[in-house]
Structures are given as structure tokens and as C-alpha cells.
Short mmCIF file of N, CA and C in Angstrom, two decimals:
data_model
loop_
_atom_site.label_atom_id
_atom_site.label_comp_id
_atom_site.label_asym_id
_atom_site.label_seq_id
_atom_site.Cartn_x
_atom_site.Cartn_y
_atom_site.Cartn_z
N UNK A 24 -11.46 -0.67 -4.12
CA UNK A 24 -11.49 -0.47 -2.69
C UNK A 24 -10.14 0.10 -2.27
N UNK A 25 -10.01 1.30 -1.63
CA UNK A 25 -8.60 1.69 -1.01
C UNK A 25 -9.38 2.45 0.44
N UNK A 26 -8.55 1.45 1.35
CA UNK A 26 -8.01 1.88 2.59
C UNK A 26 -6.87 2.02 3.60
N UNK A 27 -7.36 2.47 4.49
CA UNK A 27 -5.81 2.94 5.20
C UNK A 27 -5.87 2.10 6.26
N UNK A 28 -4.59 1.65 6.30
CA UNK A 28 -4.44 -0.15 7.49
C UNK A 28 -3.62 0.87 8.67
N UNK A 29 -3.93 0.20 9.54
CA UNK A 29 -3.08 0.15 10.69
C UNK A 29 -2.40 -0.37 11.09
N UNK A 30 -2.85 -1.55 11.00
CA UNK A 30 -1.33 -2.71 11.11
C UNK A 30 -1.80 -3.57 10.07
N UNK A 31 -0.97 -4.48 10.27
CA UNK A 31 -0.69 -5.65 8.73
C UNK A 31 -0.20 -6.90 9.71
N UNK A 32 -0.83 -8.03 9.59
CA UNK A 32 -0.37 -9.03 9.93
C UNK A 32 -0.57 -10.29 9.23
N UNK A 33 0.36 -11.48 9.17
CA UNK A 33 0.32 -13.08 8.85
C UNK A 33 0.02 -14.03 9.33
N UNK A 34 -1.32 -14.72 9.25
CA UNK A 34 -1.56 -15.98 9.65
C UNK A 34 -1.77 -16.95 8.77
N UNK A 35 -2.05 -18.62 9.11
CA UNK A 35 -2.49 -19.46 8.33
C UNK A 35 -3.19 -20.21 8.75
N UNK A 36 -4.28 -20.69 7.56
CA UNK A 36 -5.60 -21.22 7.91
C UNK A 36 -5.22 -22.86 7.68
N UNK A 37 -6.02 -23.46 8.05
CA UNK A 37 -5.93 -25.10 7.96
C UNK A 37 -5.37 -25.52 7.26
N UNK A 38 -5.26 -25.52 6.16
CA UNK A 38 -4.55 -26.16 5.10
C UNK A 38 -3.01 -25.51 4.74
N UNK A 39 -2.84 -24.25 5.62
CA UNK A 39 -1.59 -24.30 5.86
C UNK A 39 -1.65 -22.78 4.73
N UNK A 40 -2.73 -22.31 4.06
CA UNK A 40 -2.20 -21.26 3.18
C UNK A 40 -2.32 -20.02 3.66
N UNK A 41 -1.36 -19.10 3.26
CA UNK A 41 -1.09 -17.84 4.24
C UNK A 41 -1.98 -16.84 4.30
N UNK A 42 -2.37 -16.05 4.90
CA UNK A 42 -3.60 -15.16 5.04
C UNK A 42 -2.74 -13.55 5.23
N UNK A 43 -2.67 -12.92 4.69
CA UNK A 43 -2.87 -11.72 5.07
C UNK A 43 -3.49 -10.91 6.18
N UNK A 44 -3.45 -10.09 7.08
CA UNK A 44 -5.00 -9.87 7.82
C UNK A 44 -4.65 -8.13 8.23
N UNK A 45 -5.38 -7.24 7.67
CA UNK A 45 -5.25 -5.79 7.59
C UNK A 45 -5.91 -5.39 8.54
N UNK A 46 -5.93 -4.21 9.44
CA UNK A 46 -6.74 -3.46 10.34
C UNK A 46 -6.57 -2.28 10.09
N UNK A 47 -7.74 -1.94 10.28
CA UNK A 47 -8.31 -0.64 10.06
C UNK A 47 -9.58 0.01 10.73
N UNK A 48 -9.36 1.33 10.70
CA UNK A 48 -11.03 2.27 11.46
C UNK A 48 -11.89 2.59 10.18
N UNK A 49 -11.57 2.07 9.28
CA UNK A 49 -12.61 2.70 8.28
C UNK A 49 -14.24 2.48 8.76
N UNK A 50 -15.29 3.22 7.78
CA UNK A 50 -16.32 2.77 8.30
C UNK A 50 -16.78 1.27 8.50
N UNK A 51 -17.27 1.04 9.21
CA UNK A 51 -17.15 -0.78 9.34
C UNK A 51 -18.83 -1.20 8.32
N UNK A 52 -19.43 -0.67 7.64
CA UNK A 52 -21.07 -0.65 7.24
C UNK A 52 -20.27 -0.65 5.48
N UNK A 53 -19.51 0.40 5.44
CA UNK A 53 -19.38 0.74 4.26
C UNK A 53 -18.00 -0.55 3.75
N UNK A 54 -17.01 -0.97 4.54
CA UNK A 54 -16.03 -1.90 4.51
C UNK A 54 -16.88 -3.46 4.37
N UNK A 55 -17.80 -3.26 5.10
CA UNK A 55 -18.69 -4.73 4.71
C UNK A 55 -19.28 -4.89 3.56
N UNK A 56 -20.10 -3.63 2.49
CA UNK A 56 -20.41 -3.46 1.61
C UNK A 56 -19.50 -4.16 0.28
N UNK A 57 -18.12 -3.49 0.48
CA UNK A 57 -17.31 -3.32 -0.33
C UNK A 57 -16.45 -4.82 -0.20
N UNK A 58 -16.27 -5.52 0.98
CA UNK A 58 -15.85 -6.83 0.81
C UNK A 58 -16.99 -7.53 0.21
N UNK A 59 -17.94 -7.64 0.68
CA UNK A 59 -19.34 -8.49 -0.42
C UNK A 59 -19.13 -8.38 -1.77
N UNK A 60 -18.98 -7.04 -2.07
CA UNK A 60 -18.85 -6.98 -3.33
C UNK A 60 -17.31 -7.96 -4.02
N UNK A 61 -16.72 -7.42 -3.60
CA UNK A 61 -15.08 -7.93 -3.60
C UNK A 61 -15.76 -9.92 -3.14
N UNK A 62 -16.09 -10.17 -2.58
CA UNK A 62 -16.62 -12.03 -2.49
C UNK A 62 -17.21 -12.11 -3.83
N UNK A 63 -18.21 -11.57 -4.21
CA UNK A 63 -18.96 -11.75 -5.48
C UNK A 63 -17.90 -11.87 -6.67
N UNK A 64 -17.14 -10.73 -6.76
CA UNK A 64 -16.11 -11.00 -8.14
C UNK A 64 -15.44 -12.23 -8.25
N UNK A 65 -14.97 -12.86 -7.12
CA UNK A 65 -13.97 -14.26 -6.23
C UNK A 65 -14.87 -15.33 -6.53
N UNK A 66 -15.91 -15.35 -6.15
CA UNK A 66 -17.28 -16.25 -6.38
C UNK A 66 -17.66 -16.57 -8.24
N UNK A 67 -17.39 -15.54 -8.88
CA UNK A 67 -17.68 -15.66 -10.52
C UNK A 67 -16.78 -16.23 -11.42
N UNK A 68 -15.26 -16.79 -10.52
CA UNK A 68 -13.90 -17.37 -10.44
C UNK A 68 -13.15 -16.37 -11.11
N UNK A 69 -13.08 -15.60 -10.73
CA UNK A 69 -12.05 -13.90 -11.10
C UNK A 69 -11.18 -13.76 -9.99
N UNK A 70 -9.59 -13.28 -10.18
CA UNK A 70 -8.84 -12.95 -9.24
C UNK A 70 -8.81 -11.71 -8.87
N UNK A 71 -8.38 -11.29 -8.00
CA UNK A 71 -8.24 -9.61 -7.44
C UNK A 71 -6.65 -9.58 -7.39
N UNK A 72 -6.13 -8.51 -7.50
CA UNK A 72 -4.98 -8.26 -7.17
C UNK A 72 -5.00 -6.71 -6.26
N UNK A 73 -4.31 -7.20 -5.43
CA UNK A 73 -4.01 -6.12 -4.12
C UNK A 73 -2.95 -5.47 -4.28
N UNK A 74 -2.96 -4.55 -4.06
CA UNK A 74 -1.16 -3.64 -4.05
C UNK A 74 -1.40 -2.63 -2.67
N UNK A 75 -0.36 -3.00 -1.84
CA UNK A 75 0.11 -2.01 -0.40
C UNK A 75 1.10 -1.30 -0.56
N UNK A 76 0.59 -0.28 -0.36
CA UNK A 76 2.11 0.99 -0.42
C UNK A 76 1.77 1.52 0.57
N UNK A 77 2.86 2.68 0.59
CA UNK A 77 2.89 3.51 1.81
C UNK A 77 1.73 4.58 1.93
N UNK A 78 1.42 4.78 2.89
CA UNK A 78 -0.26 6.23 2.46
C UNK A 78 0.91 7.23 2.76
N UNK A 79 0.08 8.12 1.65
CA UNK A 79 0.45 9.56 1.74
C UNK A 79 -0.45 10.67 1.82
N UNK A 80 -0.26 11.54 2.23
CA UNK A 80 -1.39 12.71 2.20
C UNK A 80 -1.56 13.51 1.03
N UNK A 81 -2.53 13.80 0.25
CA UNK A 81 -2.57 14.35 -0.73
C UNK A 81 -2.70 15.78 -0.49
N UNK A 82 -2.75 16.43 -1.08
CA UNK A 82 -2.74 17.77 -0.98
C UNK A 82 -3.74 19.16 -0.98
N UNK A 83 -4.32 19.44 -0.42
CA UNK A 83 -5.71 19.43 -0.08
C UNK A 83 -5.89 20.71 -0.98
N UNK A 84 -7.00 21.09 -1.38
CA UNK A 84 -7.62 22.14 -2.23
C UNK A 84 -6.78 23.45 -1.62
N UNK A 85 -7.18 23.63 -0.60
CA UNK A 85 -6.69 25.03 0.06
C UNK A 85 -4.62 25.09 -0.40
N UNK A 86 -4.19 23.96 0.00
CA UNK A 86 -2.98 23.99 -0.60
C UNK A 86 -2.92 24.13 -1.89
N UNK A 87 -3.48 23.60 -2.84
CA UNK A 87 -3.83 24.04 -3.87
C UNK A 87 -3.78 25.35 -4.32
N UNK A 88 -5.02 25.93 -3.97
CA UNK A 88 -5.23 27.28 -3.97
C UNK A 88 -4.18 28.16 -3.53
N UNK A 89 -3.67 27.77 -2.64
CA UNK A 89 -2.47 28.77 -2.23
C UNK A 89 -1.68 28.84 -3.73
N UNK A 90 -1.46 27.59 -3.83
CA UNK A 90 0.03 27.70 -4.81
C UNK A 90 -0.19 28.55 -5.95
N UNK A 91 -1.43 28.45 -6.57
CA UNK A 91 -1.97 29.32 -7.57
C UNK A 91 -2.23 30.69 -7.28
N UNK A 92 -2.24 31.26 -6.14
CA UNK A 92 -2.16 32.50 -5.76
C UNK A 92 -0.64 33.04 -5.99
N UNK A 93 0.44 32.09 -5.27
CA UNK A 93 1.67 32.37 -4.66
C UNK A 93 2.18 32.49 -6.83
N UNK A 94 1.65 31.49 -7.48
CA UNK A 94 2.35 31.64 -8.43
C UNK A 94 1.82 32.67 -9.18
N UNK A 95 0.46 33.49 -9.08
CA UNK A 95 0.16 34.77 -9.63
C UNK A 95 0.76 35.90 -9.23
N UNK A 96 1.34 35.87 -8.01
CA UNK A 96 1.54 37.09 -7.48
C UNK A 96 3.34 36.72 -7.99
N UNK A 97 4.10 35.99 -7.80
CA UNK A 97 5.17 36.09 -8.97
C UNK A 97 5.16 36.56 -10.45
N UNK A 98 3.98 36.21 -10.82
CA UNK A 98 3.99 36.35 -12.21
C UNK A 98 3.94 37.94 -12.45
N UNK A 99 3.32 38.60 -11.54
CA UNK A 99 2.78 39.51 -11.49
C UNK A 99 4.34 40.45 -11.57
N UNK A 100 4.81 40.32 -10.62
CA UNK A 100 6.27 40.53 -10.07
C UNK A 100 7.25 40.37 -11.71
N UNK A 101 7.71 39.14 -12.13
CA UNK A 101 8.13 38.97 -13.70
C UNK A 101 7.20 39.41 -14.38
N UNK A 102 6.45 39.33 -15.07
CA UNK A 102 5.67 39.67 -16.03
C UNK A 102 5.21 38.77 -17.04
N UNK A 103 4.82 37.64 -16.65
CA UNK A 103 4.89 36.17 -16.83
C UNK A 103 2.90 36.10 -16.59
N UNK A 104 3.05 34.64 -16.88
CA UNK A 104 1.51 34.22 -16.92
C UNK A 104 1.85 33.15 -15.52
N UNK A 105 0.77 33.16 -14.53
CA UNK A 105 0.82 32.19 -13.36
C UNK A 105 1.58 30.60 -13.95
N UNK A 106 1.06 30.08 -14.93
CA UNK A 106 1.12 28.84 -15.79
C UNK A 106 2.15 28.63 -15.93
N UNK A 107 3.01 29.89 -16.81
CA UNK A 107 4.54 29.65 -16.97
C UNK A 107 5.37 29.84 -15.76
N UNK A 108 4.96 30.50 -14.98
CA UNK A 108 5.64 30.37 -13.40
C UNK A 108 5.46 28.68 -13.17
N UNK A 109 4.11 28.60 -13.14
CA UNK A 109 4.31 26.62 -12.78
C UNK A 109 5.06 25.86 -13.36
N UNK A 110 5.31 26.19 -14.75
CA UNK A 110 5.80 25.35 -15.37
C UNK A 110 7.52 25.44 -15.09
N UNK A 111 7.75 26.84 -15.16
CA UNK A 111 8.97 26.50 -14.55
C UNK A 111 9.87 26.17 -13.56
N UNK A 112 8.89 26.71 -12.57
CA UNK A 112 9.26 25.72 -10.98
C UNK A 112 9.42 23.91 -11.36
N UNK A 113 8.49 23.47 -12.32
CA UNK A 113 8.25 21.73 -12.34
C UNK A 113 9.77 22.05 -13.19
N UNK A 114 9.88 22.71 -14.19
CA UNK A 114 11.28 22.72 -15.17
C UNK A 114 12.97 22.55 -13.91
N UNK A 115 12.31 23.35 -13.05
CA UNK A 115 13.32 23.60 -12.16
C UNK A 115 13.90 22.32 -11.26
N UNK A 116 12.70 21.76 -10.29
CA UNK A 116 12.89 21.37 -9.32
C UNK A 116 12.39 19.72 -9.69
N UNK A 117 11.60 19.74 -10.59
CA UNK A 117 10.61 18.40 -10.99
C UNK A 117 11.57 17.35 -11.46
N UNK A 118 10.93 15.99 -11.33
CA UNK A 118 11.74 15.04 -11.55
C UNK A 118 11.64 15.13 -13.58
N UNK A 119 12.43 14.80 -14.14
CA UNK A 119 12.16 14.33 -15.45
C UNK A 119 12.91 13.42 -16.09
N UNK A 120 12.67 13.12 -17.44
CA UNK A 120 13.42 12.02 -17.80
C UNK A 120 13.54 12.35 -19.22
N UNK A 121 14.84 11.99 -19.88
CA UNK A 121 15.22 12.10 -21.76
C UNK A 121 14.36 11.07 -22.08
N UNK A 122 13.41 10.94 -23.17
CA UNK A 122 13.13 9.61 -23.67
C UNK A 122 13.13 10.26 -25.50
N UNK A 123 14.66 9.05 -25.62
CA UNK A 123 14.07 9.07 -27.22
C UNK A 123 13.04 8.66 -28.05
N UNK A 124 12.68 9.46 -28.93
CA UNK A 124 11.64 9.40 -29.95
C UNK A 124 11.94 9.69 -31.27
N UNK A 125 11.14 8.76 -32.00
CA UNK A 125 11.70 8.98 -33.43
C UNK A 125 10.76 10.20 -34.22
N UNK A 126 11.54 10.55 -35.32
CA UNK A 126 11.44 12.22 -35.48
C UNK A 126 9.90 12.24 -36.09
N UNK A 127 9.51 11.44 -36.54
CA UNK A 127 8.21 11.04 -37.09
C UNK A 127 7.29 10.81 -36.06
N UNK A 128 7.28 10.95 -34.92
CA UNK A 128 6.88 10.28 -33.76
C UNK A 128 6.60 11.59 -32.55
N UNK A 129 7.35 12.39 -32.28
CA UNK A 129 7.34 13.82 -31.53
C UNK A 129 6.27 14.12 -31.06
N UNK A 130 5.80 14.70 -32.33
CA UNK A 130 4.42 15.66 -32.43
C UNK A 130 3.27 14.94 -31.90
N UNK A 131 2.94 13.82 -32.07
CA UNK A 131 1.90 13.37 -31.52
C UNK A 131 2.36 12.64 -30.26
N UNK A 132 3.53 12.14 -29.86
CA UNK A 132 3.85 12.01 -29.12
C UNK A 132 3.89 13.17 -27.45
N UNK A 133 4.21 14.47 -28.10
CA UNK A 133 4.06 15.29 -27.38
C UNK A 133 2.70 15.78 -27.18
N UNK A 134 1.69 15.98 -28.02
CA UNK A 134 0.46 16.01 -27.89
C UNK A 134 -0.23 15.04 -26.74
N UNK A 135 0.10 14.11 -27.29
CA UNK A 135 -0.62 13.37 -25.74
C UNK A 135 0.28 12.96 -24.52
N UNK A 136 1.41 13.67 -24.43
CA UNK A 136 1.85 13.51 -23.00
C UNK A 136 1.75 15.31 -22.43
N UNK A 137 1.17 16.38 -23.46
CA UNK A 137 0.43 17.57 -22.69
C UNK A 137 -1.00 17.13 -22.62
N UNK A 138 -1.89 16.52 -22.83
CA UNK A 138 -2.75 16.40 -22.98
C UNK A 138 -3.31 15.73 -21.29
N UNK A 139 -2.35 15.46 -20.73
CA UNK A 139 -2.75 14.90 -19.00
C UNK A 139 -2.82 16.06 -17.93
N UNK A 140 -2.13 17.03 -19.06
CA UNK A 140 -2.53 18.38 -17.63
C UNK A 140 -1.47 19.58 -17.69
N UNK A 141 -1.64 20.73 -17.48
CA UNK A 141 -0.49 21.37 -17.40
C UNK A 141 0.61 21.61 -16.70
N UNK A 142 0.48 20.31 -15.83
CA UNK A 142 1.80 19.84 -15.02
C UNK A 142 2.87 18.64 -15.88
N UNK A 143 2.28 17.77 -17.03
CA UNK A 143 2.72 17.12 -17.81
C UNK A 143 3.00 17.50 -19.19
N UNK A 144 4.42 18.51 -19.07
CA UNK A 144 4.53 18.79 -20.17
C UNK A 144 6.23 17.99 -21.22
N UNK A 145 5.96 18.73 -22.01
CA UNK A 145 7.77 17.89 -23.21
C UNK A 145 8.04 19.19 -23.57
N UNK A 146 9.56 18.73 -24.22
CA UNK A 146 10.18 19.90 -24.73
C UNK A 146 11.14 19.21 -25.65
N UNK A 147 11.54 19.38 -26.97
CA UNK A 147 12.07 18.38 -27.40
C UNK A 147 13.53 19.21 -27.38
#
């Protein structure tokens, strides 16, 4: 279940234990669905764990699409493949991190951290 709260507030019920209490416009048909379900797991004596972060906007197709245009028509310009334009903007500007690996370890190591996409790449 992920939704977007509006406010967030704390109360407590009789026995004194603290309640959480979220608001939101989501659909109210489809939010009832999805807490039933969410009672049933609670009911079979299973815990849930919740996590609240901040919402962010994701990035919508059309933005998308732009960027893959904007990075063809560079490529076009260098003489490059759109891909390696992406990749080097992420080389450029992207967050990254050193992580040692042992030398026996690399290759498959690097295999499956390209293997999430061609925004997740290594370089040893």
C-alpha cells in the first residue's frame, strides 16, 4: 500500500498506546479495500512495517522522452551513441561510490550491478 498523507498526527487509545493517524484524498473505496486487506495479514498474527518519507515526484514519460531525444541530438553533434552520452552525464554529475572488490570477484560482480539498467553501471 503507498499513499500520499496530508497531514500526520498522534493520538492514544485507552490503554494508553500511541496511534499514528494519516490523512489523505486518496480514493476512499479503493483505501478501504487495501486496509481490509492490511487487517487480514494483522489478524493471521503477522506484523506490517510502515516506512514515511518524503513524496517526491517521479518523472513522467514525456520527461523521459525528452531526455532521450536531447541526448540523441548531442550524440549526433559528438559522434557518440545517445547511451554513451547518458552514461557520461551519470559519469559526470551522478552520485557514486569506490567499493572494494576482490580481484576474483569483479567480473561477476560487475555483471550484476550492469545488469539493473543502463543507468547502473562499474568501471573498475
Amino acid at each position: 500500500m503507498k499513499i500520499r498523507v496530508q497531514s500526520i498526527g498522534l493520538q492514544y487509545n485507552e490503554f494508553g498506546n500511541p496511534q499514528v493517524i494519516l490523512t489523505t484524498n486518496e480514493n476512499r473505496l479503493q483505501l478501504q479495500q487495501e486496509v481490509a486487506e492490511l487487517k487480514q495479514v494483522i489478524a493471521k498474527g503477522k506484523e506490517l512495517t510502515v516506512e514515511v518519507k518524503t513524496y517526491r515526484h517521479k518523472r513522467s514519460l514525456d520527461s523521459n522522452s525528452y531526455l532521450w531525444i536531447l541526448c540523441q541530438k548531442i550524440a549526433e553533434v559528438i559522434r557518440a551513441t545517445k547511451e554513451e552520452v547518458y552514461k557520461k552525464a551519470i559519469r559526470d554529475v551522478g552520485q557514486f561510490e569506490i567499493v572494494p572488490i576482490k580481484n576474483e570477484a569483479v567480473e561477476r560482480w560487475l555483471e550484476a550491478w550492469n545488469s539493473k539498467g543502463i543507468g547502473w553501471f562499474a568501471e573498475v
